[in-house]
XYZ file of C-alpha atoms in Angstrom:
713
model
C -57.997 73.086 157.696
C -54.357 72.463 158.456
C -52.441 69.874 156.768
C -51.712 66.317 158.224
C -47.970 67.111 159.193
C -49.349 70.748 160.128
C -52.026 69.043 162.612
C -48.854 66.244 164.286
C -46.522 69.431 164.496
C -48.901 71.030 167.132
C -48.790 67.435 168.960
C -44.675 67.825 169.045
C -43.216 67.513 172.778
C -46.665 66.046 174.252
C -46.605 63.276 176.217
C -48.840 60.344 175.090
C -51.839 61.520 177.877
C -51.323 64.916 176.617
C -52.134 63.700 173.391
C -54.760 61.941 174.145
C -56.298 65.248 175.750
C -55.610 67.370 172.879
C -57.127 64.604 170.556
C -60.464 64.355 171.773
C -62.055 67.070 170.623
C -66.013 65.240 170.619
C -68.075 64.569 173.019
C -67.327 65.590 176.982
C -63.745 64.741 178.231
C -62.217 65.450 182.108
C -58.757 65.868 182.117
C -57.525 65.646 185.517
C -54.373 67.141 185.371
C -52.177 66.914 188.298
C -49.996 69.514 189.934
C -47.138 70.434 187.240
C -48.227 68.346 184.310
C -48.746 71.218 181.752
C -52.419 71.537 181.644
C -52.125 75.197 180.494
C -50.044 73.958 177.621
C -52.733 71.189 177.038
C -55.868 73.681 176.665
C -53.832 75.785 174.481
C -53.124 73.142 172.120
C -56.102 71.776 172.036
C -57.760 74.955 170.763
C -55.098 74.913 168.091
C -56.746 70.787 167.239
C -59.982 72.163 167.444
C -59.136 75.391 164.770
C -57.312 72.858 162.689
C -60.343 70.497 162.356
C -62.625 73.041 160.286
C -63.862 74.132 164.148
C -64.955 78.285 163.228
C -62.798 80.174 166.458
C -66.589 82.075 166.882
C -67.718 78.680 168.157
C -65.085 78.040 170.864
C -65.795 79.415 174.700
C -63.021 78.729 177.317
C -63.537 80.222 181.049
C -60.598 80.824 183.019
C -60.615 82.035 186.679
C -58.277 84.695 186.118
C -57.926 87.493 183.794
C -53.969 86.681 184.065
C -54.773 83.031 183.142
C -57.306 83.993 179.943
C -54.451 86.108 178.765
C -51.538 83.507 178.653
C -54.040 81.328 177.273
C -54.432 83.671 174.313
C -51.379 84.309 173.645
C -50.645 81.123 173.573
C -52.818 80.346 171.187
C -51.953 83.631 169.507
C -48.597 81.704 168.703
C -50.149 78.651 167.451
C -52.840 79.977 164.989
C -52.462 83.722 164.327
C -53.351 86.973 166.527
C -56.269 87.652 163.729
C -58.208 83.438 164.743
C -57.265 84.082 168.195
C -59.078 87.466 168.199
C -62.266 85.534 167.477
C -62.096 83.095 169.994
C -64.017 84.028 173.166
C -61.567 83.376 176.306
C -62.143 85.160 179.910
C -63.062 84.408 183.324
C -66.827 83.435 184.187
C -67.599 86.900 185.779
C -66.111 88.543 182.768
C -68.025 86.385 180.293
C -71.349 87.114 182.297
C -70.810 90.878 182.607
C -70.350 91.227 178.964
C -73.585 88.805 178.276
C -75.650 90.641 180.534
C -74.597 93.898 178.876
C -75.776 92.636 175.931
C -79.062 91.441 177.272
C -79.924 93.935 179.701
C -83.479 94.334 178.999
C -84.017 90.602 178.681
C -82.504 90.105 182.140
C -84.458 93.072 184.008
C -81.623 95.260 184.446
C -80.693 98.566 183.745
C -78.802 99.157 181.043
C -76.266 101.375 183.199
C -76.114 99.275 185.732
C -72.298 99.101 187.408
C -70.561 96.115 189.205
C -69.985 96.862 192.988
C -66.530 96.049 194.068
C -65.746 94.552 197.427
C -65.646 98.034 199.093
C -69.199 98.544 197.719
C -70.365 95.675 199.224
C -69.164 95.855 202.314
C -70.647 99.443 202.216
C -73.948 97.621 201.317
C -73.760 95.312 203.897
C -72.899 97.981 206.720
C -76.135 100.015 205.531
C -78.335 96.536 205.535
C -76.981 96.256 209.071
C -77.862 99.853 209.894
C -81.470 99.331 208.728
C -82.151 96.161 210.677
C -80.314 98.270 213.412
C -77.832 95.382 214.068
C -74.737 96.976 215.821
C -70.679 95.601 214.740
C -70.651 93.773 217.972
C -73.841 91.547 217.034
C -73.080 91.459 213.297
C -69.868 92.788 211.412
C -70.675 93.691 207.986
C -67.475 91.928 206.241
C -68.940 88.721 208.062
C -72.375 89.268 206.692
C -71.414 89.911 203.442
C -69.230 87.157 203.272
C -72.402 84.894 204.356
C -73.867 86.367 201.785
C -71.273 85.431 199.234
C -71.255 81.956 199.937
C -74.952 81.501 199.917
C -75.384 82.980 196.588
C -72.623 80.470 195.469
C -74.757 77.826 196.811
C -77.854 78.974 194.615
C -79.442 79.824 197.851
C -82.002 82.735 198.323
C -82.847 84.761 201.668
C -86.296 82.576 201.376
C -84.380 79.522 201.147
C -82.408 80.563 204.131
C -85.109 81.821 206.103
C -87.162 78.324 205.574
C -84.123 76.273 206.599
C -83.751 75.264 210.129
C -80.939 77.246 212.103
C -80.046 79.504 214.567
C -80.520 83.807 214.891
C -77.421 84.281 213.277
C -78.624 82.503 210.439
C -82.258 84.683 210.176
C -80.170 87.837 210.775
C -78.045 86.556 208.063
C -81.325 86.329 205.878
C -82.906 89.765 206.738
C -80.043 91.394 206.054
C -79.604 89.829 202.607
C -83.019 91.135 201.683
C -82.105 94.400 202.971
C -78.546 94.233 201.069
C -80.483 93.293 197.672
C -82.571 96.005 198.116
C -79.715 98.514 198.442
C -77.948 97.195 195.147
C -81.319 97.481 193.481
C -81.820 100.887 194.386
C -77.919 101.706 193.415
C -78.758 99.749 190.190
C -75.717 97.362 191.049
C -74.706 94.147 190.580
C -71.847 92.332 193.066
C -69.735 90.066 191.685
C -71.634 86.882 192.676
C -75.075 88.609 190.839
C -73.245 88.717 187.205
C -73.640 84.615 187.462
C -76.827 84.234 189.201
C -78.607 86.250 186.452
C -76.941 84.978 183.910
C -77.966 81.519 185.540
C -81.028 82.656 185.568
C -81.649 84.113 182.120
C -80.296 80.663 180.755
C -83.048 78.690 182.960
C -85.787 81.028 182.238
C -85.124 81.649 178.415
C -85.174 79.244 176.448
C -84.346 81.322 173.171
C -81.184 82.940 174.539
C -80.070 79.605 176.259
C -80.314 78.146 172.635
C -78.488 80.936 170.826
C -75.712 80.330 173.343
C -75.291 76.669 172.545
C -75.400 77.209 169.051
C -72.831 79.892 168.706
C -70.274 77.622 171.374
C -70.476 74.165 169.904
C -66.967 73.532 171.641
C -66.607 74.466 175.358
C -63.729 74.310 177.699
C -63.484 74.657 181.222
C -59.610 75.373 183.379
C -59.580 74.701 187.113
C -62.757 73.083 186.673
C -62.575 72.157 190.623
C -63.455 75.584 191.481
C -66.565 75.817 190.343
C -69.443 77.160 192.144
C -73.080 76.287 191.777
C -73.699 79.071 189.169
C -70.746 78.361 187.001
C -71.347 74.809 186.514
C -75.393 75.291 186.054
C -73.893 78.262 183.148
C -71.886 75.681 182.076
C -74.158 72.834 181.469
C -76.619 75.388 179.824
C -74.044 76.256 177.308
C -73.071 72.409 176.632
C -75.732 70.366 178.094
C -77.143 69.548 174.833
C -74.175 69.230 172.617
C -72.513 68.133 175.151
C -68.632 68.788 173.718
C -67.131 69.919 176.781
C -64.049 69.168 177.848
C -62.854 70.214 181.970
C -59.412 70.308 182.983
C -58.852 70.409 186.547
C -57.435 68.408 189.883
C -59.570 67.551 192.716
C -56.749 67.522 195.068
C -56.120 71.148 194.446
C -59.680 72.127 195.227
C -59.189 74.420 197.933
C -61.814 77.499 197.709
C -64.583 75.819 199.974
C -64.852 78.407 201.912
C -65.755 81.009 198.937
C -68.211 78.578 197.504
C -66.243 76.359 195.215
C -68.007 72.886 195.285
C -65.508 69.599 194.963
C -68.566 67.154 194.203
C -68.674 68.874 190.596
C -65.633 67.163 189.409
C -65.455 64.333 191.240
C -69.007 63.528 189.336
C -68.103 64.676 186.384
C -68.738 61.174 184.725
C -72.397 60.719 186.475
C -73.399 64.037 184.681
C -71.223 63.095 181.486
C -71.736 59.133 181.327
C -69.955 59.071 178.218
C -67.428 61.053 179.420
C -63.827 60.200 178.567
C -61.287 60.625 181.471
C -57.994 61.540 180.541
C -55.264 61.400 183.768
C -52.001 63.734 183.338
C -49.342 62.444 185.949
C -46.279 63.613 185.087
C -45.280 66.652 186.728
C -42.572 68.870 185.080
C -42.043 71.067 188.064
C -41.278 69.173 191.050
C -38.419 66.270 192.085
C -39.505 63.091 193.016
C -38.953 63.332 196.820
C -41.539 66.309 197.002
C -43.886 64.643 194.768
C -43.321 61.147 196.893
C -44.790 63.049 199.813
C -47.411 64.735 198.126
C -48.938 61.813 196.971
C -48.562 59.810 200.098
C -50.262 62.533 202.086
C -52.770 63.040 199.364
C -53.844 59.376 199.669
C -55.655 59.897 202.710
C -58.576 61.357 201.552
C -61.184 59.285 200.586
C -62.940 61.591 197.820
C -60.899 61.518 195.369
C -59.862 60.528 191.532
C -56.961 58.395 191.949
C -53.661 59.594 190.078
C -50.238 59.264 191.325
C -47.626 62.289 190.082
C -44.490 61.548 188.764
C -41.264 63.602 188.231
C -39.599 64.013 184.481
C -37.026 65.516 186.614
C -35.759 62.773 188.793
C -34.488 62.243 192.116
C -33.122 65.701 194.090
C -32.956 66.759 197.538
C -34.579 65.166 200.452
C -37.608 67.150 202.497
C -36.653 69.136 205.734
C -38.571 69.021 208.594
C -37.551 71.444 211.000
C -39.073 72.203 214.517
C -38.511 75.603 216.285
C -38.028 76.228 220.087
C -41.105 79.007 219.308
C -42.329 81.311 216.154
C -39.383 83.431 216.626
C -36.484 81.466 216.499
C -38.953 79.236 213.368
C -38.529 82.645 211.298
C -34.871 83.413 212.209
C -33.497 80.029 211.332
C -35.485 80.525 208.017
C -34.310 83.686 207.340
C -30.542 83.081 208.157
C -30.928 79.419 205.960
C -31.787 81.737 202.857
C -29.467 84.542 204.032
C -26.571 82.424 203.618
C -27.228 80.132 200.868
C -27.633 83.773 198.719
C -24.640 84.491 200.231
C -22.857 81.536 198.727
C -24.294 82.332 195.593
C -26.249 78.978 195.510
C -29.949 80.804 194.341
C -31.329 84.334 194.882
C -33.663 85.773 197.004
C -36.772 85.478 194.681
C -36.161 81.645 194.392
C -37.791 81.117 197.945
C -41.222 81.583 198.979
C -42.156 81.234 202.580
C -45.757 79.668 202.974
C -48.646 80.399 205.699
C -51.822 79.230 206.396
C -53.581 82.504 207.840
C -52.567 86.175 207.451
C -51.437 86.521 211.025
C -48.389 84.345 210.561
C -45.994 86.809 208.532
C -45.602 89.211 211.535
C -42.692 87.936 213.277
C -41.058 86.452 209.972
C -41.380 90.050 208.599
C -39.695 91.283 212.487
C -37.191 88.527 211.631
C -36.164 89.592 207.718
C -35.535 93.175 208.864
C -33.543 92.425 211.422
C -31.100 90.450 209.342
C -31.806 93.197 206.246
C -33.271 90.415 204.053
C -35.250 91.578 201.404
C -38.704 90.529 201.062
C -42.492 91.039 199.340
C -45.571 90.200 201.658
C -47.655 89.339 199.327
C -51.875 90.434 199.875
C -50.739 93.945 201.301
C -52.657 96.553 200.272
C -54.025 96.732 196.337
C -53.785 99.643 193.933
C -57.101 99.830 193.832
C -57.532 100.231 197.563
C -56.137 103.395 197.696
C -57.994 106.573 198.589
C -57.392 108.677 195.428
C -58.052 105.775 193.107
C -61.247 104.336 195.183
C -62.287 108.271 194.844
C -61.408 108.871 191.182
C -63.464 105.798 190.323
C -66.159 106.550 192.678
C -66.648 109.804 190.307
C -66.458 107.953 187.231
C -69.094 105.297 188.203
C -71.412 108.496 189.279
C -71.114 109.850 185.868
C -72.332 106.593 184.546
C -75.087 105.402 187.132
C -76.297 108.500 188.779
C -77.882 105.782 191.476
C -74.655 104.407 192.780
C -75.728 105.112 196.515
C -71.930 103.582 197.732
C -70.159 106.009 195.190
C -72.192 109.336 196.163
C -71.718 108.754 199.729
C -67.795 108.421 199.406
C -67.527 111.748 196.954
C -70.163 114.136 198.263
C -67.867 115.819 200.150
C -64.538 115.128 198.567
C -63.128 117.775 198.302
C -65.303 119.437 201.061
C -68.871 121.076 199.616
C -70.218 121.577 202.691
C -72.401 118.533 202.852
C -71.613 117.444 206.775
C -72.190 114.400 208.540
C -75.553 115.220 210.014
C -77.313 116.208 206.418
C -76.349 113.140 205.523
C -77.800 111.128 208.518
C -80.986 112.669 207.962
C -80.973 112.189 204.017
C -80.187 108.713 204.675
C -82.727 108.044 207.303
C -85.605 109.631 205.195
C -84.258 107.026 202.043
C -84.503 103.956 204.448
C -87.984 105.389 205.392
C -89.005 105.507 202.211
C -87.609 102.510 200.374
C -85.387 104.748 197.985
C -81.783 105.738 197.506
C -79.980 108.409 199.200
C -79.416 110.440 196.148
C -83.397 110.451 195.409
C -83.790 111.816 198.813
C -82.010 115.026 198.081
C -84.374 115.188 194.996
C -86.910 114.964 197.111
C -85.115 117.322 199.800
C -87.924 119.520 200.791
C -89.683 116.303 201.938
C -86.798 115.879 204.581
C -87.295 118.066 207.695
C -84.403 119.725 209.196
C -82.076 119.227 205.736
C -79.387 121.969 205.578
C -80.413 123.882 202.412
C -77.149 125.251 201.739
C -76.190 121.610 201.537
C -78.727 120.416 199.130
C -77.377 122.934 196.488
C -74.087 122.142 196.798
C -75.682 117.858 196.205
C -77.660 119.368 193.176
C -74.668 121.213 191.748
C -72.595 118.324 191.897
C -75.182 115.974 190.437
C -75.572 118.509 187.348
C -72.154 118.553 186.807
C -71.709 115.144 186.615
C -74.939 114.703 184.826
C -73.514 116.720 181.771
C -70.178 114.176 181.864
C -72.436 111.316 181.870
C -74.790 112.430 179.265
C -73.424 110.491 176.982
C -70.376 107.515 176.845
C -66.915 109.535 175.887
C -65.877 106.475 173.958
C -62.132 106.449 172.609
C -62.018 110.026 173.952
C -62.165 108.464 177.367
C -58.702 110.048 178.490
C -59.327 113.510 177.906
C -62.622 113.501 178.992
C -61.345 111.794 182.658
C -58.886 114.460 182.520
C -62.018 117.545 182.321
C -63.908 115.833 185.013
C -60.897 115.673 187.385
C -60.306 119.647 186.366
C -64.408 120.403 186.851
C -64.908 118.668 190.242
C -61.301 120.285 191.169
C -59.968 116.572 192.880
C -56.280 117.979 192.941
C -57.633 120.470 195.832
C -58.452 117.299 197.908
C -55.052 115.785 197.408
C -53.436 119.164 198.013
C -55.796 119.630 201.202
C -54.952 115.935 202.640
C -51.486 115.857 201.972
C -49.263 118.839 202.949
C -45.926 116.904 202.420
C -45.066 117.705 198.900
C -43.183 114.200 198.269
C -46.614 112.611 199.952
C -48.465 114.631 197.394
C -46.805 113.632 194.205
C -47.084 109.811 195.129
C -50.829 110.301 195.606
C -51.266 112.550 192.557
C -49.187 109.928 190.811
C -51.643 106.967 191.450
C -54.380 109.386 190.253
C -52.465 109.428 187.189
C -52.045 105.969 186.847
C -55.443 105.757 186.404
C -55.400 107.815 183.200
C -52.590 105.870 181.964
C -54.926 102.729 182.491
C -57.475 104.292 180.756
C -55.167 105.143 177.718
C -54.334 101.458 177.610
C -57.793 100.094 177.496
C -58.554 102.420 174.661
C -55.640 101.632 172.732
C -56.265 97.566 173.099
C -60.106 97.804 172.688
C -61.474 98.906 169.952
C -65.329 99.522 171.018
C -63.675 101.209 174.741
C -65.282 103.703 176.526
C -66.755 104.782 180.069
C -68.549 101.567 180.659
C -66.356 99.077 179.397
C -63.882 100.788 181.265
C -65.360 100.328 184.551
C -66.341 96.915 184.137
C -62.557 96.261 183.089
C -61.256 98.049 185.979
C -63.874 96.773 188.756
C -62.542 93.092 187.248
C -59.359 93.255 187.681
C -59.417 94.791 191.176
C -61.299 91.363 192.190
C -58.258 89.364 190.224
C -55.880 91.204 191.859
C -56.828 90.545 195.314
C -56.228 86.629 194.523
C -52.981 87.291 192.543
C -50.246 88.353 193.792
C -47.138 90.004 192.014
C -44.107 87.787 192.751
C -41.494 88.614 190.783
C -41.126 92.012 190.246
C -37.660 92.546 192.419
C -35.105 89.822 193.761
C -36.773 89.540 197.204
C -38.289 86.401 199.206
C -42.218 85.673 198.660
C -43.778 85.776 201.697
C -48.082 84.617 200.794
C -50.815 82.048 202.311
C -50.638 78.781 200.679
C -54.071 79.874 198.767
C -52.105 82.686 197.268
C -49.608 80.267 195.718
C -51.609 78.430 194.102
C -50.613 78.448 190.192
C -47.327 79.634 191.434
C -43.863 77.663 191.460
C -40.704 78.423 193.565
C -37.189 76.481 193.716
C -37.335 76.832 197.079
C -40.354 76.763 199.599
C -40.839 76.801 203.150
C -43.695 75.914 204.856
C -44.140 77.433 208.255
C -46.564 76.358 211.414
C -47.685 72.907 210.362
C -48.921 72.292 213.349
C -52.607 70.791 214.622
C -54.739 73.994 214.776
C -53.154 75.612 212.065
C -52.633 73.529 209.357
C -55.405 71.890 209.502
C -57.412 74.699 211.283
C -58.755 74.623 214.740
C -62.153 75.308 212.375
C -61.724 72.885 209.884
C -61.345 69.836 212.603
C -64.159 71.346 214.136
C -66.338 71.898 210.795
C -65.201 68.250 209.733
C -63.571 69.875 206.500
C -60.070 68.607 207.166
C -60.028 66.996 203.913
C -60.130 70.520 202.058
C -57.120 71.140 204.616
C -55.203 68.283 203.060
C -55.580 69.550 199.593
C -54.387 72.658 200.736
C -51.034 71.205 202.238
C -51.296 69.400 199.023
C -51.088 72.603 197.084
C -47.855 74.086 199.501
C -45.934 70.938 198.719
C -46.463 71.246 194.971
C -45.497 74.775 194.941
C -41.842 73.650 195.361
C -39.543 73.029 192.666
C -36.164 71.601 194.579
C -35.926 72.059 197.658
C -39.083 71.496 200.227
C -38.632 72.645 204.052
C -41.359 72.054 206.219
C -41.370 73.709 209.551
C -42.906 73.831 213.236
C -42.690 74.757 216.671
C -42.257 73.416 220.156
C -44.335 76.282 221.609
C -46.047 79.578 220.278
C -48.206 82.364 221.509
C -51.613 82.674 220.907
C -53.721 85.439 222.515
C -51.110 86.370 225.132
C -50.811 83.233 225.881
C -47.482 80.805 225.182
C -48.932 77.680 224.737
C -47.113 73.982 223.420
C -47.813 72.907 219.763
C -48.482 69.972 218.093
C -46.420 68.778 215.136
C -49.102 68.155 212.223
C -50.420 65.057 211.240
C -50.175 66.073 207.599
C -46.035 65.751 208.520
C -46.725 62.027 209.127
C -48.974 61.585 206.697
C -46.138 63.206 204.454
C -43.414 60.587 205.739
C -45.995 57.408 205.649
C -45.265 57.239 209.613
C -48.313 56.949 212.187
C -48.163 59.613 214.759
C -46.654 58.563 218.135
C -47.936 57.505 220.998
C -49.221 60.539 223.135
C -49.641 62.744 220.237
C -52.781 64.920 220.102
C -55.105 65.929 217.242
C -56.504 69.149 217.439
C -59.564 69.530 219.099
C -58.752 66.318 220.933
C -59.286 65.892 224.720
C -55.700 66.423 226.472
C -54.128 63.654 228.755
C -51.500 63.301 230.968
C -49.907 66.586 229.919
C -46.698 66.476 230.597
C -46.164 62.724 229.182
C -48.071 63.360 226.188
C -46.362 66.412 225.485
C -43.197 64.880 225.882
C -43.774 61.904 223.678
C -45.945 63.572 220.897
C -42.388 66.069 219.998
C -40.477 64.411 217.401
C -37.453 62.737 219.218
C -34.184 64.938 219.614
C -31.035 64.235 217.859
C -28.235 62.351 219.753
C -26.320 64.335 221.572
C -27.087 68.097 221.717
C -29.644 67.826 218.749
C -32.131 69.934 221.296
C -29.258 72.851 220.289
C -28.471 71.914 216.879
C -29.379 74.469 213.719
C -29.491 71.636 210.933
C -32.419 70.000 209.178
C -33.289 66.657 209.305
C -33.964 65.031 206.520
C -36.916 62.413 205.268
C -34.409 59.752 205.250
C -33.500 60.127 208.190
C -34.284 57.736 210.627
C -35.835 58.773 214.170
C -33.262 59.807 216.723
C -30.872 59.751 213.964
C -28.236 62.872 213.037
C -29.509 64.868 210.575
C -28.252 64.171 207.133
C -27.273 67.717 204.963
C -28.765 68.046 201.683
C -26.739 69.446 199.224
C -26.155 72.926 198.742
C -28.410 73.738 202.148
C -27.090 76.645 203.875
C -25.189 76.025 206.988
C -26.947 78.475 209.836
C -24.685 78.785 212.633
C -26.981 80.510 215.403
C -29.125 78.199 217.771
C -32.357 77.300 216.169
C -34.817 75.134 215.807
C -34.379 71.170 216.839
C -33.667 68.839 214.455
C -36.659 66.664 214.298
C -37.084 62.860 213.273
């Protein structure tokens, strides 16, 4: 055990509330960690504190939501307790924890030992196949819509049967029927999707008392980060492991729960004290990220949500520049003003490009910003572009690896059966698929019964058999630590380089595409080097989970460029200068949220956007905006008034409200122009400016000279 002076040293630099959270190691603990309040440090030090109190590292489980967060946590803990002890801790995402657990308990879970995890593209393929079986065209329901609805239902612990039993419309019934076919598709391919990793683990722990007790006794101390983002299955898993001994510490912020659309249930953190009546609640309210004006606006905004844990953020940095509020004539003027503001500030050496982030509510907004940034030669990176894992060559190689590991993987088979070309045409595949659907088997099994399929091209059948025999030889035994050599031999055996040469006649493009293939080999080498029990199965699992994480995390720091990203993608990040664009009724809050009565989550989204800013925050909207090819007048968002502690003026109209007296209402709804020729002003107004007064200039603000957004009150 660490000496008393040694233990106290762990607490060095923590504030009183952080120390309280670290020391509370017995019983349930709810740490309400406001934005920028140092929650990662608290979790890290708390783990060290546990180990200092003779808790074995094998008895500690820490759950996170991204691999990046898990890696950062382990690295920090290593510096506190040493790498050897840190390696014995179980730290990881819910999905990674469940994947590893199900791999070890496959028989008890009723799974094939070689089950594979399908990624987002495979899920879409399965949804497309399900709709095809139901003879439902894309005009009735898109595969992506079906897959999203299935995922949301799974995260709410629903089943196809419970969905069918609920009162609903024809679309709900179609989702339920499609879900049943989707499950059949995955079962035939011996695959689980990401949601199944949670659901099957949940089912195993619920139905098997022996396995549940085994986890309870092993993990005597459980911590969950970002608890506000937990969904139904994740809550059930945590409760199954920690419900009896109750040594559970959850860290989160209900004010930052913004993933309800994909199953996150904010009620779990709001009702923690109800589920664990003896819970200790610790509030972390000192913010080390943002200046006081930014936090005051965030505090004023979020108090408009009635269902929340009370907390008020206070800045450790003190006062700073007031918030700037700007209205552009249109979306082009809004984008160009921001571009010019950044450009002139960088020229004046007040900040760098990568100190700036422009945040949006939706993926459709960045287009005009890209145009204006390019026109001004302003470097930028759009987070959420094509992932490395979405490149054709990468997907092809991974499909071959998956087929070697699981010969029944139908999506992978369909992807590469004729890549490179093997004479297996569309007609052949359609006949085989039709037979497979009628027989309730996979297309791979249909080719095994080729003699029963009428009109099947025999040369194509022979090509499929040869390919399967080749892959079966490679998949006969997991290559273990010889994985890289094994992969090189596989790529050579299937002659994948000829596919790259065929698809890309241009030498430079061909080299670039082949480099993507070699990067997969590099990843395999890294995997083997860092994992003692590495092999094909563990590598595929790691890549699939990495690909899912990459969709949620953007690399924002690789080069000196302005970051363009959605607010959802920005969660967990911070920037010295933040611009929140398009803060208008119908955009933020989104019209759909108004219609579905989920404005509270939209307000939390705005709160997250505000609290990404460290030094300077700029909020913009437009006088009018093009929607579906028609120019329409814009209405400033209710959130702007809430940030400023003001009531909307007479004539302001909420999104979805009926429009009355158009000309007068629109005129009154717009913030009043500054005196004189304020409509042509290009200077931002500030939160301290009185309505109608000339705008004040924050210190070190850039001075855009061209006509841009009008100053607002």
